[in-house]
Short mmCIF file of N, CA and C in Angstrom, two decimals:
data_model
loop_
_atom_site.label_atom_id
_atom_site.label_comp_id
_atom_site.label_asym_id
_atom_site.label_seq_id
_atom_site.Cartn_x
_atom_site.Cartn_y
_atom_site.Cartn_z
N UNK A 24 9.42 -17.38 -30.73
CA UNK A 24 8.80 -16.15 -30.42
C UNK A 24 9.69 -14.99 -30.87
N UNK A 25 9.15 -13.90 -31.34
CA UNK A 25 9.92 -12.78 -31.81
C UNK A 25 10.80 -12.21 -30.66
N UNK A 26 11.92 -11.58 -31.04
CA UNK A 26 12.83 -11.06 -30.04
C UNK A 26 12.21 -9.88 -29.28
N UNK A 27 11.38 -9.09 -29.95
CA UNK A 27 10.75 -7.94 -29.32
C UNK A 27 9.32 -7.80 -29.84
N UNK A 28 8.37 -7.84 -28.94
CA UNK A 28 7.01 -7.68 -29.31
C UNK A 28 6.61 -6.19 -29.21
N UNK A 29 5.45 -5.89 -29.83
CA UNK A 29 4.97 -4.53 -29.78
C UNK A 29 4.77 -4.10 -28.33
N UNK A 30 4.18 -4.96 -27.54
CA UNK A 30 3.90 -4.61 -26.11
C UNK A 30 5.21 -4.31 -25.36
N UNK A 31 6.22 -5.08 -25.62
CA UNK A 31 7.52 -4.85 -24.99
C UNK A 31 8.11 -3.51 -25.44
N UNK A 32 8.03 -3.24 -26.75
CA UNK A 32 8.56 -2.02 -27.30
C UNK A 32 7.81 -0.81 -26.71
N UNK A 33 6.49 -0.91 -26.66
CA UNK A 33 5.67 0.20 -26.10
C UNK A 33 6.04 0.43 -24.65
N UNK A 34 6.16 -0.63 -23.90
CA UNK A 34 6.52 -0.50 -22.48
C UNK A 34 7.87 0.09 -22.28
N UNK A 35 8.84 -0.35 -23.04
CA UNK A 35 10.21 0.15 -22.91
C UNK A 35 10.31 1.61 -23.39
N UNK A 36 9.67 1.96 -24.46
CA UNK A 36 9.77 3.35 -24.95
C UNK A 36 9.03 4.30 -23.98
N UNK A 37 7.94 3.87 -23.37
CA UNK A 37 7.24 4.72 -22.40
C UNK A 37 8.10 4.88 -21.13
N UNK A 38 8.71 3.77 -20.68
CA UNK A 38 9.58 3.84 -19.49
C UNK A 38 10.76 4.76 -19.75
N UNK A 39 11.34 4.64 -20.96
CA UNK A 39 12.48 5.50 -21.25
C UNK A 39 12.10 6.99 -21.26
N UNK A 40 10.95 7.29 -21.84
CA UNK A 40 10.50 8.69 -21.87
C UNK A 40 10.28 9.23 -20.48
N UNK A 41 9.67 8.43 -19.60
CA UNK A 41 9.41 8.86 -18.22
C UNK A 41 10.72 9.00 -17.45
N UNK A 42 11.62 8.06 -17.63
CA UNK A 42 12.91 8.08 -16.92
C UNK A 42 13.71 9.31 -17.29
N UNK A 43 13.81 9.60 -18.57
CA UNK A 43 14.56 10.77 -19.04
C UNK A 43 13.93 12.06 -18.55
N UNK A 44 12.61 12.13 -18.54
CA UNK A 44 11.91 13.32 -18.07
C UNK A 44 12.17 13.53 -16.56
N UNK A 45 12.12 12.44 -15.77
CA UNK A 45 12.41 12.54 -14.35
C UNK A 45 13.84 13.00 -14.11
N UNK A 46 14.74 12.45 -14.86
CA UNK A 46 16.15 12.83 -14.73
C UNK A 46 16.34 14.31 -15.07
N UNK A 47 15.68 14.77 -16.09
CA UNK A 47 15.79 16.18 -16.49
C UNK A 47 15.29 17.09 -15.38
N UNK A 48 14.17 16.70 -14.78
CA UNK A 48 13.62 17.49 -13.66
C UNK A 48 14.60 17.52 -12.49
N UNK A 49 15.24 16.41 -12.21
CA UNK A 49 16.21 16.35 -11.11
C UNK A 49 17.40 17.23 -11.38
N UNK A 50 17.87 17.23 -12.61
CA UNK A 50 19.01 18.07 -12.99
C UNK A 50 18.64 19.56 -12.82
N UNK A 51 17.44 19.92 -13.26
CA UNK A 51 16.99 21.30 -13.08
C UNK A 51 16.97 21.70 -11.63
N UNK A 52 16.51 20.78 -10.76
CA UNK A 52 16.45 21.07 -9.30
C UNK A 52 17.85 21.26 -8.74
N UNK A 53 18.78 20.41 -9.17
CA UNK A 53 20.18 20.53 -8.67
C UNK A 53 20.76 21.88 -9.16
N UNK A 54 20.53 22.22 -10.40
CA UNK A 54 21.06 23.47 -10.93
C UNK A 54 20.53 24.68 -10.14
N UNK A 55 19.22 24.63 -9.82
CA UNK A 55 18.65 25.72 -9.03
C UNK A 55 19.27 25.80 -7.64
N UNK A 56 19.50 24.64 -7.02
CA UNK A 56 20.13 24.62 -5.70
C UNK A 56 21.54 25.20 -5.73
N UNK A 57 22.29 24.83 -6.76
CA UNK A 57 23.65 25.36 -6.90
C UNK A 57 23.63 26.86 -7.12
N UNK A 58 22.68 27.35 -7.94
CA UNK A 58 22.59 28.79 -8.18
C UNK A 58 22.22 29.51 -6.89
N UNK A 59 21.34 28.95 -6.11
CA UNK A 59 20.95 29.56 -4.83
C UNK A 59 22.16 29.63 -3.90
N UNK A 60 22.92 28.55 -3.84
CA UNK A 60 24.12 28.52 -3.01
C UNK A 60 25.15 29.55 -3.46
N UNK A 61 25.31 29.70 -4.78
CA UNK A 61 26.23 30.71 -5.32
C UNK A 61 25.83 32.10 -4.88
N UNK A 62 24.52 32.42 -4.94
CA UNK A 62 24.06 33.73 -4.51
C UNK A 62 24.29 33.92 -3.01
N UNK A 63 24.06 32.86 -2.23
CA UNK A 63 24.31 32.95 -0.76
C UNK A 63 25.79 33.18 -0.49
N UNK A 64 26.66 32.49 -1.23
CA UNK A 64 28.10 32.66 -1.06
C UNK A 64 28.53 34.08 -1.42
N UNK A 65 27.98 34.62 -2.49
CA UNK A 65 28.28 36.00 -2.87
C UNK A 65 27.86 36.97 -1.75
N UNK A 66 26.66 36.73 -1.15
CA UNK A 66 26.22 37.56 -0.02
C UNK A 66 27.17 37.46 1.14
N UNK A 67 27.64 36.24 1.42
CA UNK A 67 28.56 36.04 2.50
C UNK A 67 29.88 36.82 2.25
N UNK A 68 30.31 36.81 1.00
CA UNK A 68 31.53 37.57 0.65
C UNK A 68 31.33 39.03 0.96
N UNK A 69 30.19 39.59 0.62
CA UNK A 69 29.89 41.00 0.93
C UNK A 69 29.79 41.22 2.42
N UNK A 70 29.20 40.31 3.13
CA UNK A 70 29.05 40.46 4.58
C UNK A 70 30.40 40.43 5.28
N UNK A 71 31.27 39.50 4.91
CA UNK A 71 32.57 39.44 5.58
C UNK A 71 33.42 40.64 5.16
N UNK A 72 33.17 41.19 4.02
CA UNK A 72 33.83 42.43 3.61
C UNK A 72 33.47 43.59 4.54
N UNK A 73 32.22 43.64 4.93
CA UNK A 73 31.75 44.70 5.86
C UNK A 73 32.37 44.50 7.24
N UNK A 74 32.73 43.28 7.56
CA UNK A 74 33.35 43.03 8.88
C UNK A 74 34.86 43.25 8.86
N UNK A 75 35.37 43.69 7.76
CA UNK A 75 36.77 43.99 7.57
C UNK A 75 37.64 42.78 7.72
N UNK A 76 37.18 41.65 7.18
CA UNK A 76 37.98 40.42 7.09
C UNK A 76 39.05 40.67 6.04
N UNK A 77 40.17 39.99 6.17
CA UNK A 77 41.26 40.22 5.23
C UNK A 77 40.85 40.05 3.78
N UNK A 78 41.44 40.81 2.90
CA UNK A 78 41.07 40.86 1.50
C UNK A 78 41.25 39.53 0.76
N UNK A 79 42.23 38.72 1.18
CA UNK A 79 42.42 37.41 0.55
C UNK A 79 41.22 36.48 0.77
N UNK A 80 40.69 36.50 2.00
CA UNK A 80 39.51 35.66 2.31
C UNK A 80 38.30 36.12 1.53
N UNK A 81 38.13 37.43 1.46
CA UNK A 81 36.99 37.99 0.71
C UNK A 81 37.13 37.62 -0.76
N UNK A 82 38.33 37.75 -1.32
CA UNK A 82 38.55 37.44 -2.72
C UNK A 82 38.30 35.94 -2.97
N UNK A 83 38.74 35.07 -2.06
CA UNK A 83 38.51 33.64 -2.24
C UNK A 83 37.01 33.33 -2.19
N UNK A 84 36.29 33.96 -1.29
CA UNK A 84 34.85 33.75 -1.17
C UNK A 84 34.14 34.20 -2.43
N UNK A 85 34.54 35.35 -2.98
CA UNK A 85 33.95 35.84 -4.21
C UNK A 85 34.25 34.88 -5.38
N UNK A 86 35.50 34.42 -5.40
CA UNK A 86 35.89 33.47 -6.46
C UNK A 86 35.06 32.17 -6.36
N UNK A 87 34.89 31.70 -5.11
CA UNK A 87 34.03 30.51 -4.94
C UNK A 87 32.61 30.76 -5.44
N UNK A 88 32.05 31.93 -5.12
CA UNK A 88 30.72 32.24 -5.64
C UNK A 88 30.68 32.30 -7.15
N UNK A 89 31.73 32.88 -7.75
CA UNK A 89 31.79 32.92 -9.22
C UNK A 89 31.87 31.50 -9.82
N UNK A 90 32.70 30.64 -9.24
CA UNK A 90 32.80 29.27 -9.73
C UNK A 90 31.49 28.51 -9.57
N UNK A 91 30.84 28.70 -8.42
CA UNK A 91 29.54 28.03 -8.21
C UNK A 91 28.54 28.51 -9.23
N UNK A 92 28.55 29.78 -9.52
CA UNK A 92 27.61 30.32 -10.52
C UNK A 92 27.90 29.70 -11.91
N UNK A 93 29.16 29.52 -12.22
CA UNK A 93 29.52 28.84 -13.48
C UNK A 93 29.07 27.41 -13.50
N UNK A 94 29.15 26.71 -12.36
CA UNK A 94 28.67 25.33 -12.30
C UNK A 94 27.18 25.32 -12.47
N UNK A 95 26.49 26.25 -11.86
CA UNK A 95 25.04 26.31 -12.00
C UNK A 95 24.62 26.56 -13.46
N UNK A 96 25.35 27.45 -14.13
CA UNK A 96 25.09 27.72 -15.51
C UNK A 96 25.30 26.47 -16.36
N UNK A 97 26.39 25.75 -16.12
CA UNK A 97 26.67 24.50 -16.83
C UNK A 97 25.62 23.46 -16.57
N UNK A 98 25.18 23.36 -15.31
CA UNK A 98 24.14 22.38 -14.98
C UNK A 98 22.83 22.74 -15.64
N UNK A 99 22.53 24.01 -15.75
CA UNK A 99 21.32 24.45 -16.44
C UNK A 99 21.40 24.11 -17.93
N UNK A 100 22.56 24.30 -18.54
CA UNK A 100 22.75 23.92 -19.96
C UNK A 100 22.57 22.42 -20.11
N UNK A 101 23.15 21.66 -19.19
CA UNK A 101 23.03 20.19 -19.21
C UNK A 101 21.54 19.79 -19.08
N UNK A 102 20.85 20.49 -18.18
CA UNK A 102 19.41 20.18 -18.01
C UNK A 102 18.62 20.51 -19.26
N UNK A 103 19.01 21.55 -19.97
CA UNK A 103 18.33 21.89 -21.20
C UNK A 103 18.54 20.80 -22.23
N UNK A 104 19.77 20.24 -22.29
CA UNK A 104 20.03 19.13 -23.19
C UNK A 104 19.22 17.90 -22.79
N UNK A 105 19.08 17.73 -21.46
CA UNK A 105 18.29 16.61 -20.99
C UNK A 105 16.80 16.79 -21.36
N UNK A 106 16.35 18.05 -21.36
CA UNK A 106 14.95 18.33 -21.80
C UNK A 106 14.78 17.93 -23.27
N UNK A 107 15.76 18.28 -24.07
CA UNK A 107 15.74 17.90 -25.48
C UNK A 107 15.69 16.37 -25.64
N UNK A 108 16.50 15.69 -24.86
CA UNK A 108 16.52 14.23 -24.88
C UNK A 108 15.17 13.68 -24.43
N UNK A 109 14.61 14.26 -23.40
CA UNK A 109 13.29 13.81 -22.92
C UNK A 109 12.23 13.99 -23.99
N UNK A 110 12.22 15.11 -24.72
CA UNK A 110 11.29 15.32 -25.76
C UNK A 110 11.49 14.31 -26.88
N UNK A 111 12.74 14.00 -27.23
CA UNK A 111 13.02 13.01 -28.26
C UNK A 111 12.56 11.64 -27.83
N UNK A 112 12.77 11.28 -26.57
CA UNK A 112 12.32 9.98 -26.09
C UNK A 112 10.77 9.91 -26.16
N UNK A 113 10.11 10.98 -25.75
CA UNK A 113 8.65 10.97 -25.83
C UNK A 113 8.17 10.92 -27.26
N UNK A 114 8.85 11.60 -28.16
CA UNK A 114 8.51 11.54 -29.59
C UNK A 114 8.70 10.13 -30.15
N UNK A 115 9.73 9.45 -29.70
CA UNK A 115 9.95 8.07 -30.14
C UNK A 115 8.83 7.18 -29.62
N UNK A 116 8.41 7.39 -28.40
CA UNK A 116 7.30 6.63 -27.87
C UNK A 116 6.00 6.92 -28.65
N UNK A 117 5.77 8.19 -28.88
CA UNK A 117 4.55 8.59 -29.63
C UNK A 117 4.57 8.00 -31.05
N UNK A 118 5.74 8.06 -31.71
CA UNK A 118 5.85 7.49 -33.06
C UNK A 118 5.62 6.00 -33.06
N UNK A 119 6.17 5.34 -32.06
CA UNK A 119 5.97 3.91 -31.92
C UNK A 119 4.48 3.60 -31.80
N UNK A 120 3.81 4.37 -30.95
CA UNK A 120 2.39 4.17 -30.72
C UNK A 120 1.59 4.42 -32.02
N UNK A 121 1.93 5.53 -32.69
CA UNK A 121 1.22 5.87 -33.93
C UNK A 121 1.44 4.83 -35.03
N UNK A 122 2.65 4.33 -35.11
CA UNK A 122 2.99 3.40 -36.18
C UNK A 122 2.50 1.98 -35.91
N UNK A 123 2.56 1.54 -34.66
CA UNK A 123 2.37 0.13 -34.37
C UNK A 123 1.20 -0.20 -33.47
N UNK A 124 0.52 0.81 -32.94
CA UNK A 124 -0.54 0.54 -31.98
C UNK A 124 -1.67 -0.35 -32.61
N UNK A 125 -2.04 -0.09 -33.85
CA UNK A 125 -3.08 -0.85 -34.50
C UNK A 125 -2.69 -2.33 -34.65
N UNK A 126 -1.44 -2.55 -34.96
CA UNK A 126 -0.92 -3.92 -35.09
C UNK A 126 -0.96 -4.60 -33.70
N UNK A 127 -0.54 -3.88 -32.70
CA UNK A 127 -0.53 -4.44 -31.32
C UNK A 127 -1.94 -4.74 -30.88
N UNK A 128 -2.90 -3.89 -31.14
CA UNK A 128 -4.27 -4.13 -30.75
C UNK A 128 -4.84 -5.34 -31.51
N UNK A 129 -4.56 -5.41 -32.80
CA UNK A 129 -5.06 -6.55 -33.60
C UNK A 129 -4.42 -7.86 -33.11
N UNK A 130 -3.16 -7.85 -32.76
CA UNK A 130 -2.52 -9.06 -32.27
C UNK A 130 -3.11 -9.45 -30.91
N UNK A 131 -3.43 -8.45 -30.11
CA UNK A 131 -4.00 -8.76 -28.78
C UNK A 131 -5.43 -9.34 -28.92
N UNK A 132 -6.16 -8.93 -29.94
CA UNK A 132 -7.55 -9.38 -30.12
C UNK A 132 -7.57 -10.73 -30.92
N UNK A 133 -6.44 -11.07 -31.50
CA UNK A 133 -6.40 -12.26 -32.37
C UNK A 133 -6.77 -13.54 -31.61
N UNK A 134 -7.48 -14.39 -32.29
CA UNK A 134 -7.87 -15.67 -31.71
C UNK A 134 -6.79 -16.71 -31.89
N UNK A 135 -5.78 -16.38 -32.65
CA UNK A 135 -4.66 -17.30 -32.86
C UNK A 135 -3.90 -17.36 -31.53
N UNK A 136 -3.61 -18.56 -31.08
CA UNK A 136 -2.94 -18.76 -29.83
C UNK A 136 -1.49 -18.26 -29.88
N UNK A 137 -0.93 -18.08 -28.73
CA UNK A 137 0.47 -17.65 -28.64
C UNK A 137 1.41 -18.80 -28.98
N UNK A 138 0.91 -20.00 -29.06
CA UNK A 138 1.78 -21.14 -29.34
C UNK A 138 2.17 -21.24 -30.83
N UNK A 139 1.72 -20.30 -31.64
CA UNK A 139 2.03 -20.35 -33.06
C UNK A 139 3.53 -20.30 -33.31
N UNK A 140 4.26 -19.63 -32.40
CA UNK A 140 5.70 -19.54 -32.56
C UNK A 140 6.42 -20.86 -32.26
N UNK A 141 5.70 -21.80 -31.61
CA UNK A 141 6.26 -23.12 -31.31
C UNK A 141 5.81 -24.17 -32.30
N UNK A 142 5.27 -23.70 -33.40
CA UNK A 142 4.79 -24.60 -34.42
C UNK A 142 5.91 -25.40 -35.05
N UNK A 143 5.68 -26.72 -35.23
CA UNK A 143 6.69 -27.56 -35.86
C UNK A 143 6.70 -27.28 -37.37
N UNK A 144 7.78 -26.73 -37.82
CA UNK A 144 7.89 -26.34 -39.21
C UNK A 144 7.82 -27.51 -40.20
N UNK A 145 8.18 -28.70 -39.74
CA UNK A 145 8.10 -29.84 -40.65
C UNK A 145 6.62 -30.20 -40.95
N UNK A 146 5.76 -29.90 -40.00
CA UNK A 146 4.33 -30.15 -40.25
C UNK A 146 3.81 -29.31 -41.42
N UNK A 147 4.36 -28.11 -41.57
CA UNK A 147 3.89 -27.25 -42.69
C UNK A 147 4.37 -27.78 -44.02
N UNK A 148 5.41 -28.50 -44.06
CA UNK A 148 5.92 -29.03 -45.36
C UNK A 148 5.21 -30.33 -45.79
N UNK A 149 4.46 -30.90 -44.92
CA UNK A 149 3.73 -32.14 -45.27
C UNK A 149 2.55 -31.82 -46.14
N UNK A 150 2.21 -32.78 -47.00
CA UNK A 150 1.07 -32.57 -47.88
C UNK A 150 -0.19 -33.10 -47.27
#
């Protein structure tokens, strides 16, 4: 039997495309959460400033907000790369379908049994 059939390839490429798309969506959600937390932390820094908390604490809180914003930006960039990967995976699945779907359908409709791969090759050499 062949190492990889059309049906297996189609199933694997579709699963890959879906998995990468789901992962990309999850990364976008995490990036949004981090950005929201960064904004909240910046608001907290302003609030504690109004309460006349020491300047070192306010500066540390602002620095934390700045770092969190940087992490959110990096996560968003990573999510954009994941989107590109998701599109590439979907394109690979679509190309596989366009290139091989007819062969897969013909093989599925074929009346030749699946046992052809277990054929005794010596029988073919006999006259």
